[in-house]
Tab-separated table of C-alpha atoms in Angstrom:
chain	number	residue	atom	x	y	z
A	887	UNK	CA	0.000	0.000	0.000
A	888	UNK	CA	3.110	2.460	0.573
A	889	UNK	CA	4.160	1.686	-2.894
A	890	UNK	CA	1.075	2.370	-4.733
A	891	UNK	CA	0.686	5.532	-2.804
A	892	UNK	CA	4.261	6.794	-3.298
A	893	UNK	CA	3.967	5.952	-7.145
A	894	UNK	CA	0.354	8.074	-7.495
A	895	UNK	CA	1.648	10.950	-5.854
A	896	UNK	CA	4.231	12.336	-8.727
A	897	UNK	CA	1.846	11.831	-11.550
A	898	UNK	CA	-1.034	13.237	-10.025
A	899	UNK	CA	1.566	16.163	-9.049
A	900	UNK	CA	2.518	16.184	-12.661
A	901	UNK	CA	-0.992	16.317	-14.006
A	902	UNK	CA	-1.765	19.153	-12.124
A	903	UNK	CA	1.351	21.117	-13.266
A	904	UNK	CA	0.212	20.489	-16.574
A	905	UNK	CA	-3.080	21.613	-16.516
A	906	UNK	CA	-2.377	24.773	-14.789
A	907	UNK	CA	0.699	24.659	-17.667
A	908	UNK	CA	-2.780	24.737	-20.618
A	909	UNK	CA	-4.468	27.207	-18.736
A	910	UNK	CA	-1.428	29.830	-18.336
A	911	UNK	CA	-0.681	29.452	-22.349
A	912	UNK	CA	-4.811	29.412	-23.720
A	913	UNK	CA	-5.632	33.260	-22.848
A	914	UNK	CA	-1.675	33.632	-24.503
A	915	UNK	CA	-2.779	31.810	-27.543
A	916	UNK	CA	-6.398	33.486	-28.040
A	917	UNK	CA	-4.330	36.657	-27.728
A	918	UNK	CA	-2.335	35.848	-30.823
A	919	UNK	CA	-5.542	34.358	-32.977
A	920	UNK	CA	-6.776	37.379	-32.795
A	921	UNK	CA	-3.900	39.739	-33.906
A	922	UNK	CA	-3.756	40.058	-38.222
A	923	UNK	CA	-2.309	38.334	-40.282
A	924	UNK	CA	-1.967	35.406	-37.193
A	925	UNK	CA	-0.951	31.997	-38.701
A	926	UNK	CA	-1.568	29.118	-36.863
A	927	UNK	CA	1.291	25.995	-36.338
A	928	UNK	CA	-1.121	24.059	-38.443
A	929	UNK	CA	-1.552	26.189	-41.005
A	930	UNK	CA	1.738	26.462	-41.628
A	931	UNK	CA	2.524	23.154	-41.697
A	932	UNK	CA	-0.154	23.247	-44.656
A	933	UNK	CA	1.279	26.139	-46.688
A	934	UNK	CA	4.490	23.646	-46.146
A	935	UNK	CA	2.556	20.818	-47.085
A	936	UNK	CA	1.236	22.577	-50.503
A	937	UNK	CA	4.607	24.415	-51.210
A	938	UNK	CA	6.127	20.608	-51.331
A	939	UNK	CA	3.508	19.527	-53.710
A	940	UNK	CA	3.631	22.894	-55.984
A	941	UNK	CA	7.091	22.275	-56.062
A	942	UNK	CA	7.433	18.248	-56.523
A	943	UNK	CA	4.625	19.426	-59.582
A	944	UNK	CA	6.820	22.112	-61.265
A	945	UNK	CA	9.966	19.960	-61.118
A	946	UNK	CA	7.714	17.697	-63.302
A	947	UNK	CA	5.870	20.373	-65.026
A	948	UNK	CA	6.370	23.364	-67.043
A	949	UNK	CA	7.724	26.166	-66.465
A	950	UNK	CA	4.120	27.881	-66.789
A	951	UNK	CA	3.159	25.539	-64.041
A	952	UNK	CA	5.904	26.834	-61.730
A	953	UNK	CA	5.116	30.976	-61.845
A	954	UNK	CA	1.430	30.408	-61.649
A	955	UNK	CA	1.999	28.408	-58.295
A	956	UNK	CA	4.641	30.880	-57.390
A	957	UNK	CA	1.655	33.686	-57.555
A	958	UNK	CA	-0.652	31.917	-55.538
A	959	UNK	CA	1.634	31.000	-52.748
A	960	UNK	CA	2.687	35.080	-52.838
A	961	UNK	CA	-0.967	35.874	-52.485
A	962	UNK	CA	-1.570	33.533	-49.471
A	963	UNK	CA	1.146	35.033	-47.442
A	964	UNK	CA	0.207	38.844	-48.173
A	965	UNK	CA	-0.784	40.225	-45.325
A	966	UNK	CA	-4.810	41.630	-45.654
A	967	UNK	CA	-4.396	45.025	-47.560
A	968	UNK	CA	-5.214	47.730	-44.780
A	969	UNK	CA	-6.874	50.155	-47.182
A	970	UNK	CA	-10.427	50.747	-46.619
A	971	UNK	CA	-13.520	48.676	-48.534
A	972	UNK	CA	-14.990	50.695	-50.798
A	973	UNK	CA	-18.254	52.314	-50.405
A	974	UNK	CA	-21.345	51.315	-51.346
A	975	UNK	CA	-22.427	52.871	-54.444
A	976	UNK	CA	-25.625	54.757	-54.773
A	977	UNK	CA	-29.395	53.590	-55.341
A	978	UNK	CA	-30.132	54.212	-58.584
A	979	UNK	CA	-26.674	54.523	-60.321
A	980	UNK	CA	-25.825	52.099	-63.018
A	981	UNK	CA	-22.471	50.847	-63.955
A	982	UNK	CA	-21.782	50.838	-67.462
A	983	UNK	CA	-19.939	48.158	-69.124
A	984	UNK	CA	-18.421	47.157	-72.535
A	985	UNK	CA	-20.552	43.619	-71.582
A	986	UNK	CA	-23.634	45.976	-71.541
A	987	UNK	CA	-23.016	47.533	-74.909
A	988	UNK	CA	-25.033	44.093	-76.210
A	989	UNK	CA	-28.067	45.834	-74.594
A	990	UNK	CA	-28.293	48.691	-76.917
A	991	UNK	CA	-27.960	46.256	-79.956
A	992	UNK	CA	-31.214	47.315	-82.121
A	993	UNK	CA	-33.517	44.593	-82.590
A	994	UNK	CA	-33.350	43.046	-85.889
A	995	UNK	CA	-35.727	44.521	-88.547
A	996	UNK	CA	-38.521	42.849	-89.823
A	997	UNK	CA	-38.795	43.307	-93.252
A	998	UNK	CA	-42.707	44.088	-94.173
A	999	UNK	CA	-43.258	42.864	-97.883
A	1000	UNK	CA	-46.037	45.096	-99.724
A	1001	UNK	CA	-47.826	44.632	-102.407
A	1002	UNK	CA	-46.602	46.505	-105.427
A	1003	UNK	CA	-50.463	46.672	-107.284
A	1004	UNK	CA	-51.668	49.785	-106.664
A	1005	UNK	CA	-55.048	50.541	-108.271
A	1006	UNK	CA	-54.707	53.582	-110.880
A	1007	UNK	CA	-57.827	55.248	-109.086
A	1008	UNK	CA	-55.988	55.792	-105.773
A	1009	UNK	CA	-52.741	56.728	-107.022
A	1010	UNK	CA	-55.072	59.852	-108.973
A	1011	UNK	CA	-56.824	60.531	-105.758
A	1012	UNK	CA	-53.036	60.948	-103.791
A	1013	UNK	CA	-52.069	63.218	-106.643
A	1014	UNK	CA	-54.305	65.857	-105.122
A	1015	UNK	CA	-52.953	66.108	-101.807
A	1016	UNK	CA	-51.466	69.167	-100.493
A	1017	UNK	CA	-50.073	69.377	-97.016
A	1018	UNK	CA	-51.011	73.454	-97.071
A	1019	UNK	CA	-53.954	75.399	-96.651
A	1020	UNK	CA	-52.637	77.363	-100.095
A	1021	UNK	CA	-52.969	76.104	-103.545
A	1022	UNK	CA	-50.133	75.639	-105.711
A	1023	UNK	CA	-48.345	77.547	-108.396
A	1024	UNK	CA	-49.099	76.396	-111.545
A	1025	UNK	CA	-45.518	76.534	-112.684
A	1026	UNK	CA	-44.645	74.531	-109.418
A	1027	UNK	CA	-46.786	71.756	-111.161
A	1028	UNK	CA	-46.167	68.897	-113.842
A	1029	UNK	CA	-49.015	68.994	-116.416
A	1030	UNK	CA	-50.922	66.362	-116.844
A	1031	UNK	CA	-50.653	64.708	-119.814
A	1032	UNK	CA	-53.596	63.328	-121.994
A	1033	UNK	CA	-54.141	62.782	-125.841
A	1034	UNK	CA	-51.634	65.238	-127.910
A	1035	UNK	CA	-53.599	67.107	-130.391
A	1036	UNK	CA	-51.798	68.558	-133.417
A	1037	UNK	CA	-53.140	71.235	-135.455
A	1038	UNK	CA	-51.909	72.496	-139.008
A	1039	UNK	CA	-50.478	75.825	-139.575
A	1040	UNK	CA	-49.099	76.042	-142.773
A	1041	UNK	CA	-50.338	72.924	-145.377
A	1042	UNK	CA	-47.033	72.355	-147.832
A	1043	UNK	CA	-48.760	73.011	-150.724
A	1044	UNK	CA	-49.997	76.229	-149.220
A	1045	UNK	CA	-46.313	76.798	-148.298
A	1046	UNK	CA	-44.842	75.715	-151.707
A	1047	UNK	CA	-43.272	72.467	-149.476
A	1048	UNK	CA	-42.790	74.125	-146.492
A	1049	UNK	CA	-45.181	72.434	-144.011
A	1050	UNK	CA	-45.897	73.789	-140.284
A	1051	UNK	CA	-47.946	71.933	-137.552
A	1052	UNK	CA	-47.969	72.902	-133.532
A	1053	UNK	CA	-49.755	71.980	-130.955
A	1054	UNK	CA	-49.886	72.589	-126.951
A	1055	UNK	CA	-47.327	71.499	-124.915
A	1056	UNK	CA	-49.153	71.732	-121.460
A	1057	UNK	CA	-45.434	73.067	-120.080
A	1058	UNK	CA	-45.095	76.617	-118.521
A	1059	UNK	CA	-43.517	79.077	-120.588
A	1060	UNK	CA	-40.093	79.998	-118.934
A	1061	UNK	CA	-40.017	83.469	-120.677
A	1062	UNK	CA	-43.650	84.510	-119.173
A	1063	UNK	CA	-45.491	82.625	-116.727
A	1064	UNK	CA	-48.748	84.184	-118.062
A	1065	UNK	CA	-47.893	83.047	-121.831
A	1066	UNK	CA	-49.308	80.090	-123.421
A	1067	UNK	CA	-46.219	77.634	-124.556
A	1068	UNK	CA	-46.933	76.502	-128.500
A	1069	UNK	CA	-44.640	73.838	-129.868
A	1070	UNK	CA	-44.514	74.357	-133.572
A	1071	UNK	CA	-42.843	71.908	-135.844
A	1072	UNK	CA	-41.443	73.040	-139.240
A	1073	UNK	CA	-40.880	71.085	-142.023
A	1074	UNK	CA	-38.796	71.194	-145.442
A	1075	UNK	CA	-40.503	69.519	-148.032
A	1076	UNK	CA	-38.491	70.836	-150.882
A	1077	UNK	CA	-35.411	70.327	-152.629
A	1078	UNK	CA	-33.482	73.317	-151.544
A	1079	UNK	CA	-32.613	74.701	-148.571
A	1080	UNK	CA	-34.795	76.849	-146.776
A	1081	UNK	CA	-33.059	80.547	-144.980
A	1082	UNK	CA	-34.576	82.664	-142.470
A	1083	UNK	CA	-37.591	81.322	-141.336
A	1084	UNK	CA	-38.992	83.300	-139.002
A	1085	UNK	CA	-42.021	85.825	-137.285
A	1086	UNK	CA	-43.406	88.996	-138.468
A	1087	UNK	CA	-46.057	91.328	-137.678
A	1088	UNK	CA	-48.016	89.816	-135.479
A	1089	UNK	CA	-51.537	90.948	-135.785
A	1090	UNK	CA	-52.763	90.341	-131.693
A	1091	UNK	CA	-56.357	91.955	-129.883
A	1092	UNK	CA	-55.769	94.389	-127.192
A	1093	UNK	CA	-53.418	93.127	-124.376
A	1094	UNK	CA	-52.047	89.726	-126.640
A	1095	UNK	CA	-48.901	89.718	-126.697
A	1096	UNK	CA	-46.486	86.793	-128.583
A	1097	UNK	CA	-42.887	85.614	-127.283
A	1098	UNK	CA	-41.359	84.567	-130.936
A	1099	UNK	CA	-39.267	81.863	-131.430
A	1100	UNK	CA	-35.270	82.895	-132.667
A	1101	UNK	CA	-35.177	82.668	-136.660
A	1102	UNK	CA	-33.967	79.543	-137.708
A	1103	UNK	CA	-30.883	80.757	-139.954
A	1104	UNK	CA	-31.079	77.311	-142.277
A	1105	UNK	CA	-33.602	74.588	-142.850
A	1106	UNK	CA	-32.143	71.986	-145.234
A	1107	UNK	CA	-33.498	69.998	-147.432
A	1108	UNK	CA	-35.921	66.844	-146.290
A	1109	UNK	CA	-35.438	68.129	-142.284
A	1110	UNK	CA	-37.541	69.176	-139.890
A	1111	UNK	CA	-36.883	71.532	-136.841
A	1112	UNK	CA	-38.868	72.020	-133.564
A	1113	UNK	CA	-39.792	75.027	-131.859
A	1114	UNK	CA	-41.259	76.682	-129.042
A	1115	UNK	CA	-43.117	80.326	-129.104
A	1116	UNK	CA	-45.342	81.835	-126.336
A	1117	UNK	CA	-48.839	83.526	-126.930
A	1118	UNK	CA	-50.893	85.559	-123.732
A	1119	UNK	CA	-54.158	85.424	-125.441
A	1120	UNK	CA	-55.550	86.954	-122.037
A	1121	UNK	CA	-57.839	84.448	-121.468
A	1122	UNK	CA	-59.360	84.467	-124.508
A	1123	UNK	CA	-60.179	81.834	-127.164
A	1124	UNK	CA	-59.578	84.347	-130.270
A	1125	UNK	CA	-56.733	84.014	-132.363
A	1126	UNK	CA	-53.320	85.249	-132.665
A	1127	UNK	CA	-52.216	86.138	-136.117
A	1128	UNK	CA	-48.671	86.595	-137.622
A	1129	UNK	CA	-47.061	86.316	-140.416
A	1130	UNK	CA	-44.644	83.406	-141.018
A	1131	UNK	CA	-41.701	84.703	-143.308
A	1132	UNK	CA	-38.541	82.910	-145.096
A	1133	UNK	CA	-35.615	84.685	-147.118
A	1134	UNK	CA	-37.783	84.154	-150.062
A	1135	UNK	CA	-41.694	84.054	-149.123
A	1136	UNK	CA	-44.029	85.118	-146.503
A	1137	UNK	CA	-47.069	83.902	-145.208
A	1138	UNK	CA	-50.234	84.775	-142.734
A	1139	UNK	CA	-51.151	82.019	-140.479
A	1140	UNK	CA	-52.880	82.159	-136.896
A	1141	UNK	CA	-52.978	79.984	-134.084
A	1142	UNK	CA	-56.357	79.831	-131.974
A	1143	UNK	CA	-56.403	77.686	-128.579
A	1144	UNK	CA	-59.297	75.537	-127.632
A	1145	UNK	CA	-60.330	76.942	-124.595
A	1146	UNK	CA	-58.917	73.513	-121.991
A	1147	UNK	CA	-55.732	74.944	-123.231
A	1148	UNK	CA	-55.894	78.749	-121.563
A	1149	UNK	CA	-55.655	76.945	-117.805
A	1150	UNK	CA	-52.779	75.242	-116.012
A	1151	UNK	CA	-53.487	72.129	-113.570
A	1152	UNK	CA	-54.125	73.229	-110.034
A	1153	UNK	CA	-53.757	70.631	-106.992
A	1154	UNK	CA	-55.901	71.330	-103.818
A	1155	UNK	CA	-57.307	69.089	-101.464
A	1156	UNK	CA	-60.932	68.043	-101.073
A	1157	UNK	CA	-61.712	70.927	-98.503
A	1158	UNK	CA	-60.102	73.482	-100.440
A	1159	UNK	CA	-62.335	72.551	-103.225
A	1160	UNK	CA	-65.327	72.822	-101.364
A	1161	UNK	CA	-64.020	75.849	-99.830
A	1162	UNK	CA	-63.620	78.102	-103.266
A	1163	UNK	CA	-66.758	76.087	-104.912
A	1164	UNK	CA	-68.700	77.985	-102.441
A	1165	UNK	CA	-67.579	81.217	-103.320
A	1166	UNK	CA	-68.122	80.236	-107.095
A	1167	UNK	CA	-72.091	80.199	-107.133
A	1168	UNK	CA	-74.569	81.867	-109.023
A	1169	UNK	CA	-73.480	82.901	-111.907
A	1170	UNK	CA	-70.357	81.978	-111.587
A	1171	UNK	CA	-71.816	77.980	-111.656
A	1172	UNK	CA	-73.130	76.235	-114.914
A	1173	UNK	CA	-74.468	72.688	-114.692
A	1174	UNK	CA	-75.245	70.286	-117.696
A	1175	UNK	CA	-76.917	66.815	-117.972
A	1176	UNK	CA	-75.615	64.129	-119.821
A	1177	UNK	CA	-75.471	60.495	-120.523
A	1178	UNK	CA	-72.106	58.352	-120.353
A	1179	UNK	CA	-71.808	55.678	-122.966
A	1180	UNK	CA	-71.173	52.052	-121.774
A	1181	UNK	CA	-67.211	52.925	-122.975
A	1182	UNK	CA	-67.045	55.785	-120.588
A	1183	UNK	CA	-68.193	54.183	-117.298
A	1184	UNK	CA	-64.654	53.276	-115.643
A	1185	UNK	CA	-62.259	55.930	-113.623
A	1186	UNK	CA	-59.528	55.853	-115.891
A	1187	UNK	CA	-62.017	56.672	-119.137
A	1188	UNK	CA	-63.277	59.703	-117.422
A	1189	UNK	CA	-60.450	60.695	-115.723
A	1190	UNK	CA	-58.894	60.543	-119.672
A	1191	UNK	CA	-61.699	61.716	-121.551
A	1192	UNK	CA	-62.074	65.398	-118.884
A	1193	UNK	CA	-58.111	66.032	-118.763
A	1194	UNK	CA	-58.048	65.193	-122.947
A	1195	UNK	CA	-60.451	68.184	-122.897
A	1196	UNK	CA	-58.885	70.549	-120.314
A	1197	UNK	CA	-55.422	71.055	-118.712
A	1198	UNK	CA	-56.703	70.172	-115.864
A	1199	UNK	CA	-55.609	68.137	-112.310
A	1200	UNK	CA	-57.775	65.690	-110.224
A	1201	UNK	CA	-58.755	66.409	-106.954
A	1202	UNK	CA	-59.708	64.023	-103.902
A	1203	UNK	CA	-62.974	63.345	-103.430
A	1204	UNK	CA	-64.827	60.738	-100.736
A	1205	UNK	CA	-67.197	59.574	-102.782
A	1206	UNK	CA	-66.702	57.172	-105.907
A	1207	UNK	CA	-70.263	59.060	-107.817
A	1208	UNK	CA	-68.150	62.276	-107.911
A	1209	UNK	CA	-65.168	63.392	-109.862
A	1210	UNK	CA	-63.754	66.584	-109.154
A	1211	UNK	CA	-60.887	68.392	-111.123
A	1212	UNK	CA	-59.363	71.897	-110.692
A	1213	UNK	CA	-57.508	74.805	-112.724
A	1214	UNK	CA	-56.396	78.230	-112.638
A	1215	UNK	CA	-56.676	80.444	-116.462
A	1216	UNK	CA	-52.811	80.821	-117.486
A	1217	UNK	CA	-53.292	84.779	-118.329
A	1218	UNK	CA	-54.683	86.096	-114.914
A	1219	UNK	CA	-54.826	83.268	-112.585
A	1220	UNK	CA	-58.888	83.057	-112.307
A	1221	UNK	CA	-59.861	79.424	-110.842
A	1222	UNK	CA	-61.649	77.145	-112.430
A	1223	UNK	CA	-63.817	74.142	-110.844
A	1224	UNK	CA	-65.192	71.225	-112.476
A	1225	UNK	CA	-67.319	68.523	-111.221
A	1226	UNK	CA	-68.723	65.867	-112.820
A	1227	UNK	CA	-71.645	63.789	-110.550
A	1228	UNK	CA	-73.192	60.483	-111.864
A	1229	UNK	CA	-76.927	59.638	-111.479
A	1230	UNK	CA	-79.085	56.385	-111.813
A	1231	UNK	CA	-78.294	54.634	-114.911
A	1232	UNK	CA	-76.189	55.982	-117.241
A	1233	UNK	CA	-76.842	60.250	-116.384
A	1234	UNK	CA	-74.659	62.471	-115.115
A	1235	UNK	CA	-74.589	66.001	-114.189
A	1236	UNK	CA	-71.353	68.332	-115.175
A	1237	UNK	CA	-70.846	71.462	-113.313
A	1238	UNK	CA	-68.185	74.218	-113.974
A	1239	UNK	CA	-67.584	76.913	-111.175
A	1240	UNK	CA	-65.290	79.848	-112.684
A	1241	UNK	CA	-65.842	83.372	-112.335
A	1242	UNK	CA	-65.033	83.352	-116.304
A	1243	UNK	CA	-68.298	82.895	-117.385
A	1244	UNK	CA	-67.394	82.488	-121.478
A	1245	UNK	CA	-64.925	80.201	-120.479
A	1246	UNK	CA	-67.047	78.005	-118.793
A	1247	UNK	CA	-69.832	78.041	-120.768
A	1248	UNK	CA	-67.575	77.028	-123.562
A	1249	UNK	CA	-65.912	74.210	-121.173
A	1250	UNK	CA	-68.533	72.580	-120.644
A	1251	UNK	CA	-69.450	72.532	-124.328
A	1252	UNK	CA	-66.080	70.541	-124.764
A	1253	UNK	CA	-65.842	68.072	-121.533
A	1254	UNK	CA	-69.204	66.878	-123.075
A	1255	UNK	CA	-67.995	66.364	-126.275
A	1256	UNK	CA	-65.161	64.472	-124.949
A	1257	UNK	CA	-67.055	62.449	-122.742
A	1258	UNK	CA	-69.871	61.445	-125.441
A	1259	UNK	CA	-68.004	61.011	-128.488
């Protein structure tokens, strides 16, 4: 029993030294965890651990291999960088990106086929349309072009084989806005040459006047020349007379206009029609009856047959019974209406709305013809 007691005594002695040994060192080593950049006995023996393996790898490896693990063992034993985190940016700020360019990519376009058959009614009714309140110039507008109609001037047997024809061009008159542009044609018809042909003495009615044409020095044989002249026959239908010379002859001729050709095309929208047709009433209106033929029941026949009669332009209308058109007189500007209103059956009514009251009469006169021939 003395034995056992006298072999007890050290170690529990020694036990207790060595737990009051722990409990000195713990506070000591709680101390140090919590100090930066603190690395623990085992985590070195880790790095160590890793280092050997990186570097048993690299003798193997490439030499790649070797600075890449180099790098990451440099950035596990840098110390925590003492600089401060950066602050948190703003509500409602966004951070812009070359990655977010791809957002303002426009969407891919759809390509919308359309159909290319436009009816010939519509594309007439869109000629019409004016984004103004104000009508058009009439030099600011094409003409609209219908059936050519050439008239003789000078027959070559008349002219001993000179031969002249003309006819209206429907184009504004550069020299004169107010002038009536004639295109004359002249032709040799003899064996000789032809000098000087040229105007003289116009005989005109108060306030004509007549832009000649420059003398055409030599005409030779078998050829045939073009001109252009311009006549202000002041909104009149009468005729302007002259006489057409060469460097041998001379003779009278005279050129009268129908009266479609003393107006330029006008284009005004539906309102604007309706507008000045109220301020043309009276007797400043004129209405006809008359009765299409079967040939002359479509748009594009009437539309033909009232612009073959008249330099006129179509204007818009709403309703497919009513054709409207619309002019101003070349000479002094006056505005001319025309309407042209189909009944039951075959009838129709023609109106013409012009403070020219001879010119309409006589317009009328002609649409009809045109329209019932």
């Amino acid at each position: 029993g003395r034995q056992r007691s006298w072999m007890t005594a050290p170690f529990v002695t020694f036990s207790s030294l060595l737990i009051h040994r722990l409990d000195d060192d713990l506070p000591r080593d709680l101390e140090e965890a919590e100090r930066p950049g603190f690395v623990s006995e085992e985590e070195e023996e880790e790095e160590g651990s890793v280092s050997e393996s990186s570097s048993s790898e690299s003798d193997s490896g490439s030499e790649g291999e070797d600075s890449h693990s180099e790098v990451e063992a440099k950035k596990k034993r840098t110390p925590p960088s003492s600089k401060p985190a950066p602050k948190p940016q703003k509500k409602g700020a966004k951070e812009i990106s070359l990655l977010d360019l791809d957002d303002f990519t426009p969407p891919p376009s759809q390509s919308v086929l359309s159909s290319p058959i436009v009816s010939t009614s519509l594309v007439t009714d869109l000629e019409g349309l004016t984004l103004t309140d104000t009508t058009l110039a009439p030099s600011m507008i094409s003409p609209v072009f219908g059936t050519v109609k050439t008239y003789e001037l000078l027959h070559r047997m008349t002219g001993e084989g000179l031969s002249v024809e003309y006819h209206f061009s429907r184009q504004p008159f550069t020299a004169d806005s107010r002038m009536v542009a004639v295109q004359i044609q002249i032709s040799n018809n003899t064996a000789t040459e032809v000098k000087n042909v040229r105007i003289n003495e116009p005989k005109l009615l108060s306030g004509m006047r007549v832009q000649e044409f420059k003398e055409i020095e030599s005409l030779p044989p078998g050829e045939t020349v073009s001109v252009v002249m311009g006549i202000d026959f002041c909104d009149s239908t009468q005729a302007a007379s002259f006489q057409l010379c060469t460097h041998t002859r001379q003779f009278y001729v005279s050129i009268q206009p129908p009266v479609g050709e003393l107006m330029a095309p006008v284009f005004m929208s539906e309102n604007e029609f309706k507008k000045e047709q109220g301020k043309l009433t009276g007797m400043s209106e004129i209405t006809e009856k008359l009765t299409l033929p079967e040939k002359c029941q479509s748009d594009h026949v009437i539309v033909q047959r009232v612009t073959a009669a008249a330099n006129v332009s179509r204007v818009p209308c709403g309703s497919d019974k009513e054709y409207r058109f619309a002019a101003k007189t070349v000479s002094s500007g006056s505005l001319i209406l025309i309407t042209l209103e189909k009944k039951a059956g075959n009838a129709a009514h023609l109106t013409i709305n012009s403070e020219k009251m001879l010119i309409g009469t006589m317009l009328v006169k002609d649409i009809i013809h045109s329209l019932t021939q």
